[in-house]
């Protein structure tokens, strides 16, 4: 069972990046996938979440309107399109899988959440 985030990098303010979260070893459509980010010294925060059937989507206030989450269960991949990036978006981004429904209601992980490795996003001013 594995989640692997990729697609991070260095981008200028106002630029875009698309992150990918590739799943292996389990059936993706049974799980909500959340995107979280963490800056050193700060708590990990929810960025976005998409339910297994894409019926429920959640965004943090700081990302709504700029970020778009999508998924392709057949290809076992979830995307986070990030537009209009600013330096406050600089962080390590993680994807996470959860079999429940609360992550996509409040953007918070639960005791059942699995974490993938992160990918670093750096936005220069």
mmCIF file of N, CA, C and O in Angstrom, residues 10-58:
data_model
loop_
_atom_site.group_PDB
_atom_site.id
_atom_site.type_symbol
_atom_site.label_atom_id
_atom_site.label_comp_id
_atom_site.label_asym_id
_atom_site.label_seq_id
_atom_site.Cartn_x
_atom_site.Cartn_y
_atom_site.Cartn_z
ATOM 1 N N UNK A 10 10.096 24.485 -8.048
ATOM 2 C CA UNK A 10 10.252 25.926 -7.826
ATOM 3 C C UNK A 10 9.469 26.691 -8.889
ATOM 4 O O UNK A 10 9.620 26.413 -10.086
ATOM 5 N N UNK A 11 8.672 27.632 -8.448
ATOM 6 C CA UNK A 11 7.859 28.424 -9.374
ATOM 7 C C UNK A 11 7.811 29.864 -8.866
ATOM 8 O O UNK A 11 7.927 30.106 -7.657
ATOM 9 N N UNK A 12 7.640 30.785 -9.762
ATOM 10 C CA UNK A 12 7.531 32.186 -9.372
ATOM 11 C C UNK A 12 6.114 32.525 -8.924
ATOM 12 O O UNK A 12 5.148 31.829 -9.283
ATOM 13 N N UNK A 13 5.987 33.586 -8.177
ATOM 14 C CA UNK A 13 4.670 34.069 -7.758
ATOM 15 C C UNK A 13 3.774 34.253 -8.978
ATOM 16 O O UNK A 13 4.192 34.819 -9.990
ATOM 17 N N UNK A 14 2.568 33.769 -8.854
ATOM 18 C CA UNK A 14 1.613 33.836 -9.952
ATOM 19 C C UNK A 14 1.636 32.624 -10.855
ATOM 20 O O UNK A 14 0.759 32.474 -11.726
ATOM 21 N N UNK A 15 2.605 31.762 -10.667
ATOM 22 C CA UNK A 15 2.742 30.587 -11.510
ATOM 23 C C UNK A 15 1.841 29.442 -11.080
ATOM 24 O O UNK A 15 1.052 29.564 -10.146
ATOM 25 N N UNK A 16 1.989 28.327 -11.793
ATOM 26 C CA UNK A 16 1.144 27.148 -11.555
ATOM 27 C C UNK A 16 2.001 25.896 -11.447
ATOM 28 O O UNK A 16 3.087 25.815 -12.033
ATOM 29 N N UNK A 17 1.469 24.946 -10.729
ATOM 30 C CA UNK A 17 2.042 23.614 -10.652
ATOM 31 C C UNK A 17 0.893 22.622 -10.559
ATOM 32 O O UNK A 17 -0.175 22.954 -10.044
ATOM 33 N N UNK A 18 1.133 21.409 -11.045
ATOM 34 C CA UNK A 18 0.167 20.344 -10.846
ATOM 35 C C UNK A 18 0.839 19.212 -10.083
ATOM 36 O O UNK A 18 1.818 18.622 -10.554
ATOM 37 N N UNK A 19 0.310 18.925 -8.928
ATOM 38 C CA UNK A 19 0.796 17.812 -8.134
ATOM 39 C C UNK A 19 0.006 16.558 -8.484
ATOM 40 O O UNK A 19 -1.177 16.629 -8.806
ATOM 41 N N UNK A 20 0.683 15.418 -8.390
ATOM 42 C CA UNK A 20 0.047 14.127 -8.614
ATOM 43 C C UNK A 20 0.235 13.252 -7.389
ATOM 44 O O UNK A 20 1.257 13.333 -6.709
ATOM 45 N N UNK A 21 -0.756 12.427 -7.120
ATOM 46 C CA UNK A 21 -0.674 11.453 -6.041
ATOM 47 C C UNK A 21 -1.016 10.099 -6.644
ATOM 48 O O UNK A 21 -2.164 9.852 -7.017
ATOM 49 N N UNK A 22 -0.028 9.244 -6.767
ATOM 50 C CA UNK A 22 -0.209 7.928 -7.358
ATOM 51 C C UNK A 22 -0.401 6.898 -6.260
ATOM 52 O O UNK A 22 0.374 6.844 -5.300
ATOM 53 N N UNK A 23 -1.431 6.094 -6.415
ATOM 54 C CA UNK A 23 -1.745 5.082 -5.414
ATOM 55 C C UNK A 23 -1.412 3.698 -5.946
ATOM 56 O O UNK A 23 -1.585 3.427 -7.145
ATOM 57 N N UNK A 24 -0.960 2.838 -5.077
ATOM 58 C CA UNK A 24 -0.703 1.461 -5.472
ATOM 59 C C UNK A 24 -0.987 0.547 -4.289
ATOM 60 O O UNK A 24 -0.866 0.950 -3.134
ATOM 61 N N UNK A 25 -1.419 -0.657 -4.619
ATOM 62 C CA UNK A 25 -1.647 -1.646 -3.575
ATOM 63 C C UNK A 25 -3.035 -1.636 -2.966
ATOM 64 O O UNK A 25 -3.316 -2.430 -2.073
ATOM 65 N N UNK A 26 -3.910 -0.760 -3.414
ATOM 66 C CA UNK A 26 -5.272 -0.751 -2.896
ATOM 67 C C UNK A 26 -6.199 -0.139 -3.935
ATOM 68 O O UNK A 26 -5.759 0.509 -4.883
ATOM 69 N N UNK A 27 -7.491 -0.350 -3.746
ATOM 70 C CA UNK A 27 -8.497 0.178 -4.679
ATOM 71 C C UNK A 27 -8.797 1.617 -4.306
ATOM 72 O O UNK A 27 -9.369 1.895 -3.250
ATOM 73 N N UNK A 28 -8.430 2.522 -5.182
ATOM 74 C CA UNK A 28 -8.485 3.945 -4.847
ATOM 75 C C UNK A 28 -9.907 4.446 -4.619
ATOM 76 O O UNK A 28 -10.125 5.309 -3.757
ATOM 77 N N UNK A 29 -10.890 3.909 -5.327
ATOM 78 C CA UNK A 29 -12.216 4.530 -5.284
ATOM 79 C C UNK A 29 -12.915 4.364 -3.938
ATOM 80 O O UNK A 29 -13.953 4.979 -3.707
ATOM 81 N N UNK A 30 -12.358 3.557 -3.059
ATOM 82 C CA UNK A 30 -12.941 3.413 -1.736
ATOM 83 C C UNK A 30 -12.427 4.410 -0.726
ATOM 84 O O UNK A 30 -12.803 4.337 0.457
ATOM 85 N N UNK A 31 -11.607 5.344 -1.166
ATOM 86 C CA UNK A 31 -10.929 6.237 -0.228
ATOM 87 C C UNK A 31 -11.039 7.689 -0.650
ATOM 88 O O UNK A 31 -10.883 8.024 -1.829
ATOM 89 N N UNK A 32 -11.272 8.522 0.326
ATOM 90 C CA UNK A 32 -11.099 9.953 0.115
ATOM 91 C C UNK A 32 -9.603 10.242 0.067
ATOM 92 O O UNK A 32 -8.817 9.607 0.783
ATOM 93 N N UNK A 33 -9.220 11.169 -0.775
ATOM 94 C CA UNK A 33 -7.819 11.585 -0.855
ATOM 95 C C UNK A 33 -7.723 13.050 -0.474
ATOM 96 O O UNK A 33 -8.402 13.901 -1.059
ATOM 97 N N UNK A 34 -6.906 13.315 0.493
ATOM 98 C CA UNK A 34 -6.696 14.682 0.934
ATOM 99 C C UNK A 34 -5.300 15.168 0.583
ATOM 100 O O UNK A 34 -4.359 14.374 0.484
ATOM 101 N N UNK A 35 -5.205 16.445 0.356
ATOM 102 C CA UNK A 35 -3.909 17.100 0.194
ATOM 103 C C UNK A 35 -3.674 17.975 1.423
ATOM 104 O O UNK A 35 -4.557 18.728 1.834
ATOM 105 N N UNK A 36 -2.484 17.852 1.976
ATOM 106 C CA UNK A 36 -2.086 18.613 3.140
ATOM 107 C C UNK A 36 -0.731 19.256 2.851
ATOM 108 O O UNK A 36 -0.009 18.821 1.959
ATOM 109 N N UNK A 37 -0.402 20.273 3.630
ATOM 110 C CA UNK A 37 0.912 20.872 3.469
ATOM 111 C C UNK A 37 1.477 21.247 4.834
ATOM 112 O O UNK A 37 0.734 21.467 5.792
ATOM 113 N N UNK A 38 2.785 21.297 4.896
ATOM 114 C CA UNK A 38 3.445 21.608 6.155
ATOM 115 C C UNK A 38 4.690 22.431 5.913
ATOM 116 O O UNK A 38 5.502 22.101 5.041
ATOM 117 N N UNK A 39 4.803 23.473 6.699
ATOM 118 C CA UNK A 39 5.983 24.317 6.739
ATOM 119 C C UNK A 39 6.732 23.986 8.025
ATOM 120 O O UNK A 39 6.096 23.787 9.063
ATOM 121 N N UNK A 40 8.050 23.904 7.995
ATOM 122 C CA UNK A 40 8.803 23.611 9.224
ATOM 123 C C UNK A 40 8.399 24.523 10.374
ATOM 124 O O UNK A 40 8.305 25.742 10.202
ATOM 125 N N UNK A 41 8.133 23.924 11.526
ATOM 126 C CA UNK A 41 7.758 24.698 12.690
ATOM 127 C C UNK A 41 6.273 24.976 12.801
ATOM 128 O O UNK A 41 5.827 25.558 13.789
ATOM 129 N N UNK A 42 5.515 24.561 11.804
ATOM 130 C CA UNK A 42 4.070 24.770 11.834
ATOM 131 C C UNK A 42 3.342 23.447 11.716
ATOM 132 O O UNK A 42 3.902 22.454 11.253
ATOM 133 N N UNK A 43 2.086 23.448 12.121
ATOM 134 C CA UNK A 43 1.285 22.238 12.023
ATOM 135 C C UNK A 43 0.918 21.962 10.566
ATOM 136 O O UNK A 43 0.808 22.874 9.756
ATOM 137 N N UNK A 44 0.735 20.680 10.283
ATOM 138 C CA UNK A 44 0.269 20.305 8.964
ATOM 139 C C UNK A 44 -1.157 20.805 8.786
ATOM 140 O O UNK A 44 -1.978 20.675 9.699
ATOM 141 N N UNK A 45 -1.476 21.364 7.619
ATOM 142 C CA UNK A 45 -2.818 21.905 7.389
ATOM 143 C C UNK A 45 -3.446 21.292 6.149
ATOM 144 O O UNK A 45 -2.754 20.968 5.179
ATOM 145 N N UNK A 46 -4.730 21.132 6.208
ATOM 146 C CA UNK A 46 -5.460 20.613 5.061
ATOM 147 C C UNK A 46 -5.529 21.637 3.951
ATOM 148 O O UNK A 46 -5.716 22.834 4.203
ATOM 149 N N UNK A 47 -5.383 21.172 2.734
ATOM 150 C CA UNK A 47 -5.423 22.026 1.541
ATOM 151 C C UNK A 47 -6.671 21.738 0.717
ATOM 152 O O UNK A 47 -7.378 22.657 0.309
ATOM 153 N N UNK A 48 -6.926 20.455 0.487
ATOM 154 C CA UNK A 48 -8.072 20.057 -0.320
ATOM 155 C C UNK A 48 -8.347 18.589 -0.066
ATOM 156 O O UNK A 48 -7.502 17.851 0.444
ATOM 157 N N UNK A 49 -9.555 18.176 -0.428
ATOM 158 C CA UNK A 49 -9.935 16.774 -0.270
ATOM 159 C C UNK A 49 -10.967 16.436 -1.329
ATOM 160 O O UNK A 49 -11.809 17.275 -1.673
ATOM 161 N N UNK A 50 -10.911 15.198 -1.823
ATOM 162 C CA UNK A 50 -11.895 14.730 -2.787
ATOM 163 C C UNK A 50 -12.319 13.331 -2.372
ATOM 164 O O UNK A 50 -11.483 12.472 -2.073
ATOM 165 N N UNK A 51 -13.622 13.108 -2.322
ATOM 166 C CA UNK A 51 -14.137 11.814 -1.893
ATOM 167 C C UNK A 51 -13.927 10.766 -2.982
ATOM 168 O O UNK A 51 -13.589 11.080 -4.119
ATOM 169 N N UNK A 52 -14.176 9.509 -2.605
ATOM 170 C CA UNK A 52 -13.900 8.410 -3.508
ATOM 171 C C UNK A 52 -14.605 8.504 -4.847
ATOM 172 O O UNK A 52 -14.036 8.175 -5.886
ATOM 173 N N UNK A 53 -15.849 8.964 -4.813
ATOM 174 C CA UNK A 53 -16.615 9.105 -6.029
ATOM 175 C C UNK A 53 -16.641 10.523 -6.570
ATOM 176 O O UNK A 53 -17.423 10.822 -7.481
ATOM 177 N N UNK A 54 -15.792 11.373 -6.021
ATOM 178 C CA UNK A 54 -15.688 12.785 -6.430
ATOM 179 C C UNK A 54 -16.943 13.594 -6.149
ATOM 180 O O UNK A 54 -17.118 14.678 -6.709
ATOM 181 N N UNK A 55 -17.821 13.080 -5.300
ATOM 182 C CA UNK A 55 -19.061 13.808 -5.011
ATOM 183 C C UNK A 55 -18.856 14.890 -3.957
ATOM 184 O O UNK A 55 -19.608 15.867 -3.910
ATOM 185 N N UNK A 56 -17.886 14.715 -3.098
ATOM 186 C CA UNK A 56 -17.594 15.703 -2.054
ATOM 187 C C UNK A 56 -16.185 16.245 -2.253
ATOM 188 O O UNK A 56 -15.238 15.466 -2.350
ATOM 189 N N UNK A 57 -16.088 17.553 -2.320
ATOM 190 C CA UNK A 57 -14.802 18.222 -2.489
ATOM 191 C C UNK A 57 -14.712 19.345 -1.476
ATOM 192 O O UNK A 57 -15.676 20.104 -1.287
ATOM 193 N N UNK A 58 -13.570 19.425 -0.829
ATOM 194 C CA UNK A 58 -13.331 20.441 0.197
ATOM 195 C C UNK A 58 -12.068 21.198 -0.141
ATOM 196 O O UNK A 58 -11.081 20.628 -0.621
#
